[in-house]
Each structure stands twice: as C-alpha cells, then as structure tokens.
Short mmCIF file of C-alpha atoms in Angstrom, two decimals:
data_model
loop_
_atom_site.label_atom_id
_atom_site.label_comp_id
_atom_site.label_asym_id
_atom_site.label_seq_id
_atom_site.Cartn_x
_atom_site.Cartn_y
_atom_site.Cartn_z
CA MET A 1 -99.72 46.57 46.09
CA ILE A 2 -97.38 46.35 42.83
CA LYS A 3 -95.86 49.78 42.27
CA GLY A 4 -94.20 50.37 39.00
CA MET A 5 -95.32 50.01 35.36
CA ILE A 6 -93.25 47.95 34.15
CA GLU A 7 -93.71 45.94 37.84
CA GLN A 8 -97.55 45.85 37.02
CA LEU A 9 -96.97 44.98 33.07
CA VAL A 10 -94.98 41.78 34.33
CA TYR A 11 -98.16 40.83 36.35
CA SER A 12 -100.63 41.48 34.43
CA THR A 13 -99.42 39.59 31.22
CA TYR A 14 -99.56 35.48 30.78
CA ARG A 15 -98.32 32.52 28.81
CA LEU A 16 -101.84 30.91 27.19
CA GLU A 17 -101.19 27.35 26.57
CA ALA A 18 -104.03 26.24 24.15
CA TYR A 19 -105.32 22.87 23.89
CA THR A 20 -107.23 21.31 20.67
CA ALA A 21 -109.64 18.38 21.10
CA ASP A 22 -107.30 15.84 19.55
CA GLY A 23 -104.61 16.93 22.13
CA ARG A 24 -102.29 19.40 20.14
CA VAL A 25 -100.92 22.04 21.94
CA SER A 26 -99.77 25.86 21.42
CA SER A 27 -98.77 28.47 22.83
CA GLY A 28 -99.64 32.26 22.76
CA THR A 29 -99.69 35.33 25.07
CA GLY A 30 -102.24 37.05 26.97
CA PHE A 31 -102.62 40.36 28.97
CA CYS A 32 -104.86 41.12 31.71
CA MET A 33 -107.46 44.28 31.35
CA LEU A 34 -110.18 45.45 33.70
CA PHE A 35 -113.36 46.50 31.48
CA GLU A 36 -115.91 48.63 32.55
CA ASN A 37 -119.24 50.15 31.91
CA LYS A 38 -119.65 53.31 32.00
CA ALA A 39 -123.21 53.44 32.02
CA THR A 40 -123.91 51.09 35.35
CA GLY A 41 -120.07 51.11 36.78
CA ASP A 42 -120.25 47.07 36.26
CA GLN A 43 -116.80 45.49 35.77
CA SER A 44 -115.13 42.69 34.23
CA HIS A 45 -111.40 41.05 34.35
CA VAL A 46 -110.59 39.77 30.63
CA ILE A 47 -107.73 38.37 29.21
CA VAL A 48 -106.83 39.61 25.85
CA THR A 49 -105.05 37.49 23.15
CA ASN A 50 -105.46 37.28 19.13
CA LYS A 51 -108.01 35.40 18.05
CA HIS A 52 -105.64 32.81 16.15
CA VAL A 53 -104.30 31.71 19.58
CA ILE A 54 -107.43 30.46 20.82
CA ASP A 55 -109.55 29.69 17.45
CA GLY A 56 -110.11 25.67 16.92
CA CYS A 57 -109.37 25.23 20.69
CA GLU A 58 -111.18 23.87 23.24
CA GLN A 59 -109.32 24.43 26.47
CA LEU A 60 -106.27 27.36 28.01
CA VAL A 61 -104.50 26.89 30.75
CA MET A 62 -102.50 29.74 32.30
CA HIS A 63 -100.28 30.42 35.33
CA THR A 64 -100.99 33.11 37.92
CA HIS A 65 -99.22 34.30 41.22
CA MET A 66 -101.01 33.17 43.90
CA HIS A 67 -102.84 35.98 46.16
CA ASN A 68 -101.50 36.83 49.87
CA GLY A 69 -104.53 38.86 50.53
CA ASP A 70 -102.60 42.30 50.76
CA GLY A 71 -103.09 43.19 47.37
CA ASN A 72 -99.32 41.39 46.04
CA PRO A 73 -98.44 37.84 44.53
CA ILE A 74 -96.62 35.34 46.89
CA LYS A 75 -93.27 34.91 45.14
CA ASN A 76 -92.03 31.52 43.50
CA LYS A 77 -96.13 30.15 43.63
CA LYS A 78 -97.71 29.97 40.54
CA ILE A 79 -101.97 29.01 40.36
CA THR A 80 -102.66 26.60 37.66
CA VAL A 81 -106.21 28.40 35.82
CA THR A 82 -108.00 26.09 33.28
CA ILE A 83 -109.96 27.86 31.18
CA SER A 84 -112.81 26.34 28.98
CA LEU A 85 -114.04 28.06 25.31
CA GLN A 86 -116.61 25.94 25.05
CA ASP A 87 -119.14 28.04 27.53
CA GLY A 88 -119.99 31.18 25.12
CA GLY A 89 -117.07 32.83 27.36
CA VAL A 90 -115.50 34.30 24.39
CA ILE A 91 -115.52 38.14 22.72
CA ARG A 92 -114.00 38.10 19.31
CA HIS A 93 -113.50 41.47 18.07
CA PRO A 94 -116.48 41.97 15.50
CA ASN A 95 -114.24 43.07 12.18
CA PRO A 96 -112.89 39.74 10.71
CA ARG A 97 -109.70 41.43 9.60
CA ILE A 98 -109.35 42.39 13.50
CA ASP A 99 -106.85 39.79 15.21
CA LEU A 100 -108.34 40.07 18.66
CA ALA A 101 -110.33 38.43 21.09
CA CYS A 102 -110.70 38.41 24.72
CA PHE A 103 -112.82 36.38 27.42
CA SER A 104 -114.02 37.51 31.10
CA LEU A 105 -112.14 35.56 33.56
CA VAL A 106 -115.37 34.28 35.22
CA HIS A 107 -117.73 33.73 32.06
CA ALA A 108 -115.19 31.70 30.55
CA GLY A 109 -115.67 28.66 32.64
CA MET A 110 -112.00 29.40 35.00
CA LYS A 111 -111.30 26.73 37.30
CA THR A 112 -108.09 26.88 40.01
CA GLU A 113 -106.28 24.50 41.50
CA ASP A 114 -108.24 23.66 45.21
CA ASP A 115 -110.27 26.89 45.25
CA LEU A 116 -106.96 28.86 45.67
CA MET A 117 -107.18 32.95 45.02
CA PRO A 118 -105.15 33.94 41.64
CA PHE A 119 -103.26 37.35 41.37
CA TYR A 120 -104.34 39.59 39.12
CA VAL A 121 -103.07 42.91 38.07
CA PRO A 122 -105.27 44.26 35.25
CA LEU A 123 -104.25 47.09 32.84
CA GLU A 124 -106.85 50.38 32.72
CA THR A 125 -108.23 51.19 29.59
CA ALA A 126 -107.13 54.54 30.08
CA LEU A 127 -103.77 53.67 29.11
CA ILE A 128 -105.20 53.10 25.75
CA PRO A 129 -103.81 56.95 24.03
CA THR A 130 -106.74 58.97 22.81
CA GLU A 131 -105.84 60.51 19.45
CA ASP A 132 -105.06 63.97 20.63
CA GLN A 133 -102.03 61.64 22.36
CA LEU A 134 -101.07 59.73 19.22
CA ALA A 135 -100.40 63.24 17.76
CA GLU A 136 -98.03 64.51 19.89
CA LEU A 137 -96.11 60.92 19.50
CA SER A 138 -93.32 61.03 16.77
CA HIS A 139 -92.61 58.12 14.19
CA MET A 140 -90.21 56.49 16.05
CA GLU A 141 -90.95 55.85 19.86
CA ASN A 142 -88.99 53.19 21.81
CA VAL A 143 -91.48 50.24 22.84
CA VAL A 144 -91.86 47.51 24.68
CA MET A 145 -93.03 44.11 24.29
CA ILE A 146 -94.06 41.67 27.27
CA GLY A 147 -94.74 37.95 26.43
CA TYR A 148 -93.20 34.12 25.80
CA PRO A 149 -91.40 34.03 22.26
CA ASN A 150 -91.04 30.77 21.40
CA GLY A 151 -92.91 29.82 24.79
CA ILE A 152 -90.05 31.27 26.86
CA TRP A 153 -90.60 32.38 30.01
CA ASP A 154 -89.00 32.20 33.84
CA GLU A 155 -91.20 29.07 34.93
CA HIS A 156 -89.83 29.47 38.75
CA ASN A 157 -90.77 33.18 39.20
CA ASN A 158 -93.58 32.95 36.40
CA LEU A 159 -92.57 36.15 35.09
CA PRO A 160 -92.85 37.23 31.31
CA ILE A 161 -89.86 38.06 28.64
CA ILE A 162 -89.64 41.79 28.04
CA ARG A 163 -87.95 42.81 24.81
CA ARG A 164 -87.72 46.69 23.52
CA GLY A 165 -87.32 47.77 20.17
CA VAL A 166 -88.93 51.02 18.64
CA THR A 167 -92.13 52.12 16.38
CA ALA A 168 -90.65 51.09 12.36
CA THR A 169 -94.30 53.24 11.43
CA HIS A 170 -96.37 55.72 13.25
CA PRO A 171 -98.63 54.16 15.50
CA GLY A 172 -101.60 56.26 15.08
CA LEU A 173 -101.23 56.21 11.41
CA ARG A 174 -103.06 53.31 9.75
CA PHE A 175 -101.12 51.45 7.61
CA ASN A 176 -101.88 50.40 4.38
CA ASP A 177 -105.30 51.28 5.29
CA GLU A 178 -105.67 48.63 8.44
CA SER A 179 -105.77 49.16 12.11
CA ILE A 180 -102.18 48.44 12.13
CA PHE A 181 -98.89 49.76 12.70
CA ILE A 182 -95.36 47.72 12.56
CA THR A 183 -92.29 47.80 15.38
CA ASP A 184 -88.62 46.79 14.35
CA ILE A 185 -88.86 44.51 17.28
CA ALA A 186 -87.34 40.26 16.80
CA THR A 187 -91.45 38.47 16.81
CA PHE A 188 -91.16 34.30 17.37
CA PRO A 189 -93.70 32.22 17.47
CA GLY A 190 -95.26 32.82 20.99
CA SER A 191 -95.15 36.21 20.79
CA SER A 192 -98.88 36.40 19.14
CA GLY A 193 -101.27 38.16 21.92
CA SER A 194 -98.23 40.16 23.53
CA PRO A 195 -98.78 44.19 24.62
CA VAL A 196 -96.51 46.75 23.05
CA LEU A 197 -96.08 50.04 25.16
CA ILE A 198 -94.36 53.10 25.43
CA VAL A 199 -93.35 53.36 29.20
CA ASP A 200 -91.40 56.40 29.39
CA GLN A 201 -90.24 56.84 32.95
CA GLY A 202 -88.68 60.37 34.39
CA SER A 203 -88.30 61.88 30.80
CA TYR A 204 -89.28 61.33 27.43
CA VAL A 205 -88.87 63.34 24.64
CA LYS A 206 -92.18 65.43 22.41
CA ARG A 207 -92.75 65.09 18.79
CA ASP A 208 -91.40 68.25 18.37
CA GLY A 209 -88.28 67.64 19.76
CA THR A 210 -88.99 69.00 23.42
CA THR A 211 -87.38 67.23 26.40
CA MET A 212 -89.93 66.82 28.63
CA LEU A 213 -87.59 66.11 31.75
CA GLY A 214 -89.29 65.00 35.58
CA TYR A 215 -92.29 63.94 33.55
CA SER A 216 -93.50 60.09 32.57
CA ARG A 217 -95.62 58.53 30.30
CA ALA A 218 -97.31 55.39 29.37
CA HIS A 219 -99.20 54.27 26.58
CA LEU A 220 -100.49 50.74 25.21
CA LEU A 221 -100.16 51.21 21.70
CA GLY A 222 -101.35 47.99 20.35
CA VAL A 223 -101.14 43.98 20.50
CA THR A 224 -98.63 42.03 18.19
CA TYR A 225 -100.21 39.79 16.28
CA ALA A 226 -98.47 39.15 12.89
CA THR A 227 -94.80 39.11 11.41
CA TYR A 228 -92.82 39.24 8.30
CA GLN A 229 -90.83 36.33 6.53
CA ARG A 230 -88.54 36.16 3.40
CA GLU A 231 -89.14 33.85 1.30
CA LEU A 232 -86.15 31.61 -0.74
CA THR A 233 -87.59 33.53 -3.73
CA GLY A 234 -87.11 36.88 -1.90
CA GLU A 235 -91.05 37.50 -1.86
CA VAL A 236 -91.46 38.96 1.60
CA LYS A 237 -95.04 37.82 3.12
CA LYS A 238 -97.07 39.00 5.95
CA ILE A 239 -98.06 35.58 8.03
CA PRO A 240 -100.16 35.34 11.95
CA ILE A 241 -97.27 34.65 14.21
CA PRO A 242 -97.28 30.70 14.63
CA THR A 243 -98.50 29.27 18.08
CA ALA A 244 -97.16 25.62 17.79
CA ASP A 245 -93.48 24.34 18.43
CA ARG A 246 -92.62 23.01 15.28
CA ILE A 247 -89.76 22.48 12.67
CA ILE A 248 -90.03 25.84 10.05
CA SER A 249 -88.46 25.96 6.80
CA GLN A 250 -85.41 28.06 6.67
CA THR A 251 -86.22 28.98 3.32
CA ASN A 252 -88.63 31.46 5.38
CA VAL A 253 -86.51 34.02 7.05
CA PRO A 254 -87.96 36.81 9.58
CA ILE A 255 -86.87 39.91 9.38
CA HIS A 256 -87.46 41.20 12.70
CA LEU A 257 -90.73 43.55 11.96
CA GLY A 258 -93.87 43.05 14.33
CA LEU A 259 -97.54 43.65 13.23
CA CYS A 260 -99.51 45.33 15.56
CA VAL A 261 -103.24 45.50 15.89
CA HIS A 262 -104.08 49.51 17.25
CA SER A 263 -105.20 49.53 21.05
CA LYS A 264 -108.13 51.28 20.70
CA GLU A 265 -109.87 48.05 19.04
CA ILE A 266 -109.46 46.88 22.18
CA LEU A 267 -112.50 48.94 23.14
CA GLU A 268 -114.78 47.53 20.56
CA LEU A 269 -114.08 43.80 22.30
CA GLU A 270 -115.42 46.13 25.51
CA ARG A 271 -118.67 47.30 23.84
CA GLU A 272 -119.03 43.90 22.86
CA LEU A 273 -118.76 42.09 25.75
CA TRP A 274 -121.45 44.65 27.50
CA LYS A 275 -123.66 43.99 25.04
CA ARG A 276 -123.73 40.47 27.00
CA ALA A 277 -123.80 41.68 30.00
CA TYR A 278 -121.14 39.84 31.45
CA VAL A 279 -120.26 41.25 35.28
CA THR A 280 -117.33 39.61 37.63
#
C-alpha cells in the first residue's frame, strides 16, 4: 500500500484531457475521492474537478497507473481511461456560483484499455477540516497545490506537479462573503481542479504560536478554480483559469493569486451523488 500523505496525493491526482464535439482539446486537473453513504455503507469512487473544466465537453481522457493486484501501482505502466460525459454520471454543485463538479468512475461510462485494472488512491472526506479545525489555523499556513499547470506533467512516470505556497487569506473565512479563500501560489492554465492542502509532517505551529513537535496534520482545504489577472489598464479581474492552451495577450498579467473553493463544498457533491443512489 502507498504510505505517506504526499505519496498518496500524487497517486490521487489526475490530468484531465477534455474533448469537445468539434475536436477541441483542453486540460485540467481532477482528484479521486471516496464518497460514503453513512446511512447505508455504500461507497463510490469519484473524480472531483471544476465545472468549467468539463462544461461543453463530451469525453474525458485520463491516465492512471496499472494495479499490480497487491495494493500498489506498477511504475511506468499507465492505463488510458476514457470517460463519457453523456451518460448522466456528472454531478454539479447545485449552487451556480460554486465551481465544483464530480463524476463517478463507474457511472460516468468509464472504459479502460484492454480491461486492465487501474490504480487509484482515493482521498477520504475525513481530510476536509471541521469548523473547529479551521478555527485552529492561522491566516498564513503553508500549503501545497497538486496538479498540471499548463498541462505539464511527468509523462514517463505519470505523475503531477507539486507547488508550494501559503494561504493569502484565512482558509476558514468567506472571502468577500463567498465560499472561497485565496492562496499565494502561481496559478496557470491546467491548474483548475487542483486540490490545495496543508501537509505538515513531524511538526507544525498552531494559531496561538504553540509548536507541536512530533505531530503531523493533513487537511484538504479547497479546490483551485480561478486566478486574478491585471489588465494593461491596471484593473485587476478575477477570471476562471483557462483550460485550453492558447496565446494569451500580454496585456493580461497574472499576479499569482489562486482562488479556491472551500473543501466543505465537496460534501454537497457527496450529498447530491447519494440522491442518485450511485454505488460502485
């Protein structure tokens, strides 16, 4: 089994290639989570991403590792997974202002090469911090974002890119009264859908300044969906992170702030999924 939080994270995050009916291709990020129905015990493996990554697309392609049958991946062996978005398996957050969506890996019409067994490391919803845990965080926490900026990835080893930064606003507060917070991380096309996490191993500092030696913590804080850009006029605008590789006018300059949906909104996706009684 994969051990270590970071090791699990790199095997839970996937590069999503989105195809439209007219042949256009864009890329974004998604990550695997385990949704569980507490009432029935049913479980479902889903990929969480942004709505704007999959909106207007008919098909997604992602690459997973091959399962060796003993709970580990076969290194340098990747499987192409094709997912139809026309089979009713996509769950969109019911609030139109929340840029989150997910799809069940079974009920979204998943097909793999030669029926090979794909390898997933799903994140559990227990990583989503409670209100009490959020209250213990400071305004500036060290965070990591895992994804595929500009579609860049380690194609040979089938692994994502890890970026490190800090929270620019408190991750437990509603920035401008929206269910979002901001990170100070360079955010580029392809980063849409990237999970943002606190991963402290061996020690961390609490909000009151207490150093917790010998303790570790991991929290899934949110999902990156947009960035700020400064126009030539000097006006700063919030824009969804583009997913297609294209020439961008140099009059729009990124200021390296990422906007993230609060991770608690993922729980709303979980509730929506169980309304459809999906079981994997």
